[in-house]
mmCIF file of C-alpha atoms and ligand atoms in Angstrom:
data_model
loop_
_atom_site.group_PDB
_atom_site.id
_atom_site.type_symbol
_atom_site.label_atom_id
_atom_site.label_comp_id
_atom_site.label_asym_id
_atom_site.label_seq_id
_atom_site.Cartn_x
_atom_site.Cartn_y
_atom_site.Cartn_z
ATOM 1 C CA MET A 379 -0.132 0.015 0.011
ATOM 2 C CA ALA A 380 1.221 3.533 -0.645
ATOM 3 C CA ALA A 381 2.420 5.744 2.577
ATOM 4 C CA PRO A 382 -0.519 5.953 4.621
ATOM 5 C CA ARG A 383 -2.699 8.765 5.150
ATOM 6 C CA ILE A 384 -3.628 8.863 9.175
ATOM 7 C CA LEU A 385 -5.524 11.762 11.074
ATOM 8 C CA ILE A 386 -4.891 11.840 14.683
ATOM 9 C CA LEU A 387 -7.359 13.305 17.220
ATOM 10 C CA GLY A 388 -7.818 14.179 21.025
ATOM 11 C CA PRO A 389 -7.988 16.872 23.268
ATOM 12 C CA PRO A 390 -5.120 19.238 23.965
ATOM 13 C CA GLY A 391 -2.130 17.126 26.076
ATOM 14 C CA ALA A 392 -3.564 13.938 24.455
ATOM 15 C CA GLY A 393 -0.147 12.959 23.304
ATOM 16 C CA LYS A 394 -0.952 13.757 19.580
ATOM 17 C CA GLY A 395 2.309 15.481 18.971
ATOM 18 C CA THR A 396 4.379 12.688 20.934
ATOM 19 C CA GLN A 397 3.046 10.017 18.971
ATOM 20 C CA SER A 398 3.020 11.642 15.645
ATOM 21 C CA SER A 399 6.676 11.762 15.826
ATOM 22 C CA ASN A 400 6.647 8.101 16.570
ATOM 23 C CA ILE A 401 4.468 7.455 13.342
ATOM 24 C CA ALA A 402 6.270 9.896 11.457
ATOM 25 C CA GLU A 403 9.226 7.734 11.626
ATOM 26 C CA GLU A 404 7.888 4.441 11.350
ATOM 27 C CA TYR A 405 5.655 4.692 8.625
ATOM 28 C CA GLY A 406 8.217 7.317 6.927
ATOM 29 C CA VAL A 407 5.003 9.911 6.745
ATOM 30 C CA GLU A 408 5.169 13.752 6.879
ATOM 31 C CA HIS A 409 4.244 15.095 10.519
ATOM 32 C CA VAL A 410 1.692 17.968 9.345
ATOM 33 C CA THR A 411 0.939 19.944 12.496
ATOM 34 C CA THR A 412 -0.888 23.303 12.458
ATOM 35 C CA GLY A 413 0.205 23.778 15.825
ATOM 36 C CA ASP A 414 3.962 24.163 14.875
ATOM 37 C CA ALA A 415 2.757 25.704 11.547
ATOM 38 C CA LEU A 416 1.200 28.657 13.288
ATOM 39 C CA ARG A 417 3.622 28.933 15.882
ATOM 40 C CA ALA A 418 6.221 29.660 13.258
ATOM 41 C CA ASN A 419 3.971 32.319 11.980
ATOM 42 C CA LYS A 420 2.493 33.953 14.969
ATOM 43 C CA ASP A 421 2.950 37.493 13.873
ATOM 44 C CA MET A 422 2.032 36.856 10.149
ATOM 45 C CA ASP A 423 -0.348 39.666 8.894
ATOM 46 C CA ILE A 424 -3.806 38.308 8.407
ATOM 47 C CA SER A 425 -5.595 41.624 8.458
ATOM 48 C CA ASP A 426 -6.949 41.087 4.991
ATOM 49 C CA MET A 427 -8.935 37.999 5.965
ATOM 50 C CA ASP A 428 -11.379 40.271 8.042
ATOM 51 C CA THR A 429 -10.464 38.609 11.124
ATOM 52 C CA GLU A 430 -10.994 40.026 14.600
ATOM 53 C CA TYR A 431 -6.882 40.179 14.979
ATOM 54 C CA ASP A 432 -4.473 40.948 13.202
ATOM 55 C CA THR A 433 -2.083 38.021 13.561
ATOM 56 C CA PRO A 434 -2.728 34.407 14.884
ATOM 57 C CA ARG A 435 -0.665 35.549 18.120
ATOM 58 C CA GLU A 436 -3.411 36.885 20.188
ATOM 59 C CA TYR A 437 -5.761 33.965 19.336
ATOM 60 C CA MET A 438 -3.122 31.166 20.826
ATOM 61 C CA GLU A 439 -2.119 32.776 23.621
ATOM 62 C CA ALA A 440 -5.578 33.092 24.765
ATOM 63 C CA GLY A 441 -6.466 29.408 23.785
ATOM 64 C CA ASP A 442 -9.107 30.301 20.980
ATOM 65 C CA LEU A 443 -9.214 29.011 17.846
ATOM 66 C CA VAL A 444 -7.253 30.824 14.671
ATOM 67 C CA PRO A 445 -9.865 31.647 12.099
ATOM 68 C CA ASP A 446 -10.329 28.865 9.606
ATOM 69 C CA GLN A 447 -9.173 30.391 6.575
ATOM 70 C CA VAL A 448 -5.875 30.862 7.751
ATOM 71 C CA VAL A 449 -5.703 26.822 8.877
ATOM 72 C CA ASN A 450 -7.250 25.770 5.691
ATOM 73 C CA ALA A 451 -4.692 27.323 3.688
ATOM 74 C CA ILE A 452 -1.974 25.789 5.657
ATOM 75 C CA VAL A 453 -3.012 22.321 5.766
ATOM 76 C CA GLU A 454 -4.148 22.501 2.011
ATOM 77 C CA GLU A 455 -0.492 23.723 1.121
ATOM 78 C CA ALA A 456 0.913 21.071 3.435
ATOM 79 C CA LEU A 457 -0.877 18.040 2.057
ATOM 80 C CA SER A 458 -0.488 18.981 -1.685
ATOM 81 C CA THR A 459 3.101 18.257 -1.244
ATOM 82 C CA ALA A 460 2.930 14.984 1.170
ATOM 83 C CA ASP A 461 3.286 11.479 -0.160
ATOM 84 C CA GLY A 462 1.361 10.074 3.338
ATOM 85 C CA PHE A 463 1.164 12.274 6.521
ATOM 86 C CA VAL A 464 0.113 12.399 9.777
ATOM 87 C CA LEU A 465 -2.028 15.254 10.451
ATOM 88 C CA ASP A 466 -2.010 16.359 14.229
ATOM 89 C CA GLY A 467 -4.410 19.168 15.189
ATOM 90 C CA TYR A 468 -6.484 19.657 12.230
ATOM 91 C CA PRO A 469 -9.639 19.534 11.934
ATOM 92 C CA ARG A 470 -10.972 21.312 15.271
ATOM 93 C CA ASN A 471 -14.255 22.534 14.205
ATOM 94 C CA ARG A 472 -17.436 20.900 11.646
ATOM 95 C CA GLU A 473 -16.510 23.752 9.022
ATOM 96 C CA GLN A 474 -12.561 22.304 9.147
ATOM 97 C CA ALA A 475 -13.695 18.731 8.842
ATOM 98 C CA GLU A 476 -15.492 19.602 5.796
ATOM 99 C CA GLU A 477 -12.628 21.283 4.212
ATOM 100 C CA LEU A 478 -10.684 18.516 4.638
ATOM 101 C CA ALA A 479 -13.087 15.911 3.181
ATOM 102 C CA ASP A 480 -12.754 18.190 -0.186
ATOM 103 C CA MET A 481 -8.806 18.008 0.403
ATOM 104 C CA THR A 482 -7.948 14.062 0.894
ATOM 105 C CA ASP A 483 -9.402 10.426 1.843
ATOM 106 C CA LEU A 484 -8.022 9.185 5.459
ATOM 107 C CA ASP A 485 -6.465 5.816 5.960
ATOM 108 C CA VAL A 486 -6.313 5.785 9.619
ATOM 109 C CA ILE A 487 -8.598 7.920 12.055
ATOM 110 C CA LEU A 488 -6.980 7.775 15.869
ATOM 111 C CA SER A 489 -8.802 9.518 18.740
ATOM 112 C CA LEU A 490 -6.889 9.521 21.694
ATOM 113 C CA SER A 491 -8.704 9.637 24.823
ATOM 114 C CA VAL A 492 -7.536 11.169 28.354
ATOM 115 C CA ASP A 493 -9.441 12.547 31.417
ATOM 116 C CA ARG A 494 -9.529 16.234 31.938
ATOM 117 C CA GLU A 495 -7.636 16.457 35.128
ATOM 118 C CA GLU A 496 -4.739 14.302 33.656
ATOM 119 C CA LEU A 497 -4.612 16.613 30.737
ATOM 120 C CA VAL A 498 -4.384 19.615 32.749
ATOM 121 C CA ASP A 499 -1.066 18.179 34.696
ATOM 122 C CA ARG A 500 0.513 16.940 31.232
ATOM 123 C CA LEU A 501 -0.005 20.665 29.574
ATOM 124 C CA THR A 502 1.199 22.545 32.747
ATOM 125 C CA GLY A 503 4.200 20.384 32.931
ATOM 126 C CA ARG A 504 4.818 19.930 29.251
ATOM 127 C CA ARG A 505 8.301 21.186 27.829
ATOM 128 C CA VAL A 506 9.539 21.681 24.549
ATOM 129 C CA CYS A 507 12.698 22.080 22.772
ATOM 130 C CA GLU A 508 13.229 25.260 21.096
ATOM 131 C CA ASP A 509 15.167 24.200 18.166
ATOM 132 C CA CYS A 510 13.799 20.804 17.120
ATOM 133 C CA GLY A 511 10.090 20.903 19.214
ATOM 134 C CA ALA A 512 10.834 17.650 20.822
ATOM 135 C CA ASN A 513 8.358 17.157 23.548
ATOM 136 C CA TYR A 514 8.947 16.429 27.218
ATOM 137 C CA HIS A 515 7.253 16.592 30.801
ATOM 138 C CA VAL A 516 8.966 17.732 34.111
ATOM 139 C CA GLU A 517 7.698 14.585 35.664
ATOM 140 C CA PHE A 518 6.228 12.004 33.177
ATOM 141 C CA ASN A 519 8.737 12.171 30.890
ATOM 142 C CA PRO A 520 11.745 14.247 31.589
ATOM 143 C CA PRO A 521 14.889 14.828 29.321
ATOM 144 C CA GLU A 522 18.206 13.039 30.845
ATOM 145 C CA GLU A 523 19.800 16.541 31.887
ATOM 146 C CA GLU A 524 16.728 19.272 33.200
ATOM 147 C CA GLY A 525 16.095 21.892 30.942
ATOM 148 C CA VAL A 526 18.037 20.263 28.099
ATOM 149 C CA CYS A 527 16.555 18.327 24.899
ATOM 150 C CA ASP A 528 17.976 14.620 24.569
ATOM 151 C CA GLU A 529 17.806 14.974 20.822
ATOM 152 C CA CYS A 530 19.619 17.963 19.933
ATOM 153 C CA GLY A 531 20.568 19.864 23.109
ATOM 154 C CA GLY A 532 18.733 22.549 22.541
ATOM 155 C CA GLN A 533 17.077 24.777 25.092
ATOM 156 C CA LEU A 534 13.739 23.182 26.834
ATOM 157 C CA ILE A 535 10.902 25.993 27.215
ATOM 158 C CA GLN A 536 7.382 26.432 28.474
ATOM 159 C CA ARG A 537 4.978 27.587 25.930
ATOM 160 C CA ASP A 538 3.141 30.542 26.296
ATOM 161 C CA ASP A 539 -0.402 28.753 25.940
ATOM 162 C CA ASP A 540 0.790 26.284 28.510
ATOM 163 C CA ASN A 541 -0.594 28.280 31.468
ATOM 164 C CA GLU A 542 -3.442 26.897 33.709
ATOM 165 C CA GLU A 543 -6.060 29.449 32.348
ATOM 166 C CA SER A 544 -5.487 28.977 28.896
ATOM 167 C CA VAL A 545 -5.158 25.153 29.267
ATOM 168 C CA ARG A 546 -8.726 25.326 30.719
ATOM 169 C CA ASN A 547 -10.041 27.239 27.946
ATOM 170 C CA ARG A 548 -8.248 25.266 25.445
ATOM 171 C CA LEU A 549 -10.018 22.232 26.999
ATOM 172 C CA ASP A 550 -13.798 24.084 26.765
ATOM 173 C CA VAL A 551 -13.023 24.926 23.302
ATOM 174 C CA PHE A 552 -12.044 21.705 22.657
ATOM 175 C CA ASP A 553 -15.469 20.317 24.110
ATOM 176 C CA GLU A 554 -17.715 22.535 22.425
ATOM 177 C CA ASN A 555 -15.798 22.375 18.839
ATOM 178 C CA THR A 556 -13.819 19.548 18.786
ATOM 179 C CA GLN A 557 -15.482 16.788 19.956
ATOM 180 C CA PRO A 558 -18.658 16.854 17.649
ATOM 181 C CA VAL A 559 -16.210 16.337 15.125
ATOM 182 C CA ILE A 560 -15.009 13.252 16.776
ATOM 183 C CA ASP A 561 -18.270 12.091 17.207
ATOM 184 C CA HIS A 562 -18.807 12.585 13.435
ATOM 185 C CA TYR A 563 -15.978 10.230 12.587
ATOM 186 C CA ALA A 564 -16.852 7.619 14.761
ATOM 187 C CA ASP A 565 -18.890 5.653 12.631
ATOM 188 C CA ARG A 566 -16.227 5.096 9.938
ATOM 189 C CA ASP A 567 -14.418 2.226 9.462
ATOM 190 C CA ALA A 568 -10.916 3.918 9.681
ATOM 191 C CA PHE A 569 -11.752 5.049 13.160
ATOM 192 C CA VAL A 570 -10.364 3.571 16.079
ATOM 193 C CA GLU A 571 -10.392 5.091 19.688
ATOM 194 C CA ILE A 572 -7.076 4.692 21.598
ATOM 195 C CA ASP A 573 -6.564 4.806 25.354
ATOM 196 C CA GLY A 574 -4.533 7.499 26.063
ATOM 197 C CA GLU A 575 -3.864 7.112 29.432
ATOM 198 C CA GLY A 576 -1.001 4.401 29.462
ATOM 199 C CA THR A 577 2.422 4.864 29.447
ATOM 200 C CA PRO A 578 3.668 6.440 25.971
ATOM 201 C CA ALA A 579 5.325 3.155 25.264
ATOM 202 C CA GLU A 580 1.864 1.305 26.112
ATOM 203 C CA VAL A 581 -0.136 3.749 23.673
ATOM 204 C CA TRP A 582 2.448 3.948 20.871
ATOM 205 C CA SER A 583 2.206 -0.102 20.923
ATOM 206 C CA GLU A 584 -1.676 0.195 20.181
ATOM 207 C CA ILE A 585 -1.533 2.810 17.714
ATOM 208 C CA GLN A 586 1.481 0.696 15.820
ATOM 209 C CA ASN A 587 -1.559 -2.350 16.042
ATOM 210 C CA ALA A 588 -4.348 -0.049 14.519
ATOM 211 C CA VAL A 589 -2.215 1.290 11.900
ATOM 212 C CA ASP A 590 -0.917 -1.820 10.712
ATOM 213 C CA GLU A 591 -4.714 -3.430 10.566
ATOM 214 C CA ARG A 592 -5.849 -0.720 8.368
ATOM 215 C CA THR A 593 -2.950 -0.544 5.980
ATOM 216 C CA GLU A 594 -1.668 -4.215 5.223
HETATM 217 P P1 ADP B 1242 -1.931 21.413 21.794
HETATM 218 O O1 ADP B 1242 -1.082 20.463 21.249
HETATM 219 O O2 ADP B 1242 -2.032 22.058 22.960
HETATM 220 O O3 ADP B 1242 -3.368 20.924 21.433
HETATM 221 P P2 ADP B 1242 -1.370 22.553 19.579
HETATM 222 O O4 ADP B 1242 -0.034 23.238 19.295
HETATM 223 O O5 ADP B 1242 -2.318 21.798 18.333
HETATM 224 O O6 ADP B 1242 -1.849 22.791 20.775
HETATM 225 O O7 ADP B 1242 -2.180 24.355 19.114
HETATM 226 C C1 ADP B 1242 -1.963 25.488 19.519
HETATM 227 C C2 ADP B 1242 -3.016 26.592 19.190
HETATM 228 O O8 ADP B 1242 -2.871 27.070 18.147
HETATM 229 C C3 ADP B 1242 -4.187 26.437 19.555
HETATM 230 O O9 ADP B 1242 -4.934 26.809 21.026
HETATM 231 C C4 ADP B 1242 -5.270 27.462 18.390
HETATM 232 O O10 ADP B 1242 -5.029 29.000 18.839
HETATM 233 C C5 ADP B 1242 -4.009 27.252 17.469
HETATM 234 N N1 ADP B 1242 -4.823 25.997 16.471
HETATM 235 C C6 ADP B 1242 -3.852 25.196 15.778
HETATM 236 N N2 ADP B 1242 -4.119 24.264 15.293
HETATM 237 C C7 ADP B 1242 -5.742 24.843 14.825
HETATM 238 C C8 ADP B 1242 -6.630 24.889 13.989
HETATM 239 N N3 ADP B 1242 -6.856 23.809 13.463
HETATM 240 N N4 ADP B 1242 -7.547 25.821 13.895
HETATM 241 C C9 ADP B 1242 -7.598 26.712 14.673
HETATM 242 N N5 ADP B 1242 -6.559 26.685 15.493
HETATM 243 C C10 ADP B 1242 -5.601 26.438 15.460
HETATM 244 P P1 ADP B 1243 -0.531 17.077 22.489
HETATM 245 O O1 ADP B 1243 0.227 17.334 21.022
HETATM 246 O O2 ADP B 1243 -1.638 16.197 22.023
HETATM 247 O O3 ADP B 1243 -1.181 18.786 22.896
HETATM 248 P P2 ADP B 1243 2.047 16.050 23.846
HETATM 249 O O4 ADP B 1243 2.280 14.895 22.981
HETATM 250 O O5 ADP B 1243 2.617 17.499 23.148
HETATM 251 O O6 ADP B 1243 0.185 16.399 23.385
HETATM 252 O O7 ADP B 1243 1.574 15.954 25.257
HETATM 253 C C1 ADP B 1243 1.505 16.792 26.123
HETATM 254 C C2 ADP B 1243 2.137 16.476 27.486
HETATM 255 O O8 ADP B 1243 1.914 15.170 27.637
HETATM 256 C C3 ADP B 1243 3.989 16.415 26.924
HETATM 257 O O9 ADP B 1243 4.493 17.079 28.162
HETATM 258 C C4 ADP B 1243 4.034 14.989 26.956
HETATM 259 O O10 ADP B 1243 5.655 14.734 27.179
HETATM 260 C C5 ADP B 1243 3.381 14.221 27.826
HETATM 261 N N1 ADP B 1243 2.733 12.870 27.598
HETATM 262 C C6 ADP B 1243 2.960 12.708 26.311
HETATM 263 N N2 ADP B 1243 1.631 11.279 26.421
HETATM 264 C C7 ADP B 1243 2.230 10.798 27.446
HETATM 265 C C8 ADP B 1243 1.672 9.506 28.190
HETATM 266 N N3 ADP B 1243 1.260 8.764 27.521
HETATM 267 N N4 ADP B 1243 1.725 9.686 29.506
HETATM 268 C C9 ADP B 1243 2.071 10.754 30.388
HETATM 269 N N5 ADP B 1243 2.433 12.088 29.759
HETATM 270 C C10 ADP B 1243 2.476 12.073 28.465
HETATM 271 ZN ZN1 ZN B 1244 15.949 19.684 20.233
#
């Protein structure tokens, strides 16, 4: 089979980024993530799109969704050049799901579920490498040396939006906008729910089984 087209869904903190890295490496597909793409373009001028704010930054710091036109364009561009992908962070509402349906078919739809209080602990303890984007957690997945990336030696930082207030808003935005999208995918053959509460290795093994089963 050609390189798989994989969608990974789940609330903020469910482990999408962590597991997408595994998927990209194991299956040789591109990791397409709207969060990283937006963070790299936080101050781009979107004022011509008739949006409430002039850049993505204001939306992101508050934990609100960046307007659909901005993210739709990012995903359209990324998928048009990808031979197989794992799509992470999109779609986050029904309108985006409709756009995606026009862009591509999906071979596997993974949905990671994790309890809300566990998500708050994961997000407030998250640290990311400012150079390569690798993910850590101060308690659940610490680097060998505090504050230093195991992969590249870069410095680990806390994201602006990984504070408790923004985290709680992101979880509310998820419940209201993104959970209905997941419910909508749930009756597809490609859909599989993954228990996201095990160790990262346990979750990864469940994901591999699910992908292998659907792409033989
Ligand atoms: P997390 O991994 O914590 O869920 P992301 O890195 O995916 O966070 O996203 C960070 C922020 O970027 C979101 O809170 C939102 O402001 C913006 N964002 C990312 N993806 C989308 C999207 N598909 N639609 C709208 N906004 C998005
Ligand atoms: P998402 O991309 O869904 O927002 P991340 O992959 O960034 O989630 O993970 C959020 C935080 O939780 C990170 O600090 C990560 O190291 C940690 N984490 C990821 N998977 C697990 C797991 N299975 N158990 C405990 N912590 C985890
Ligand atoms: Zn790094």
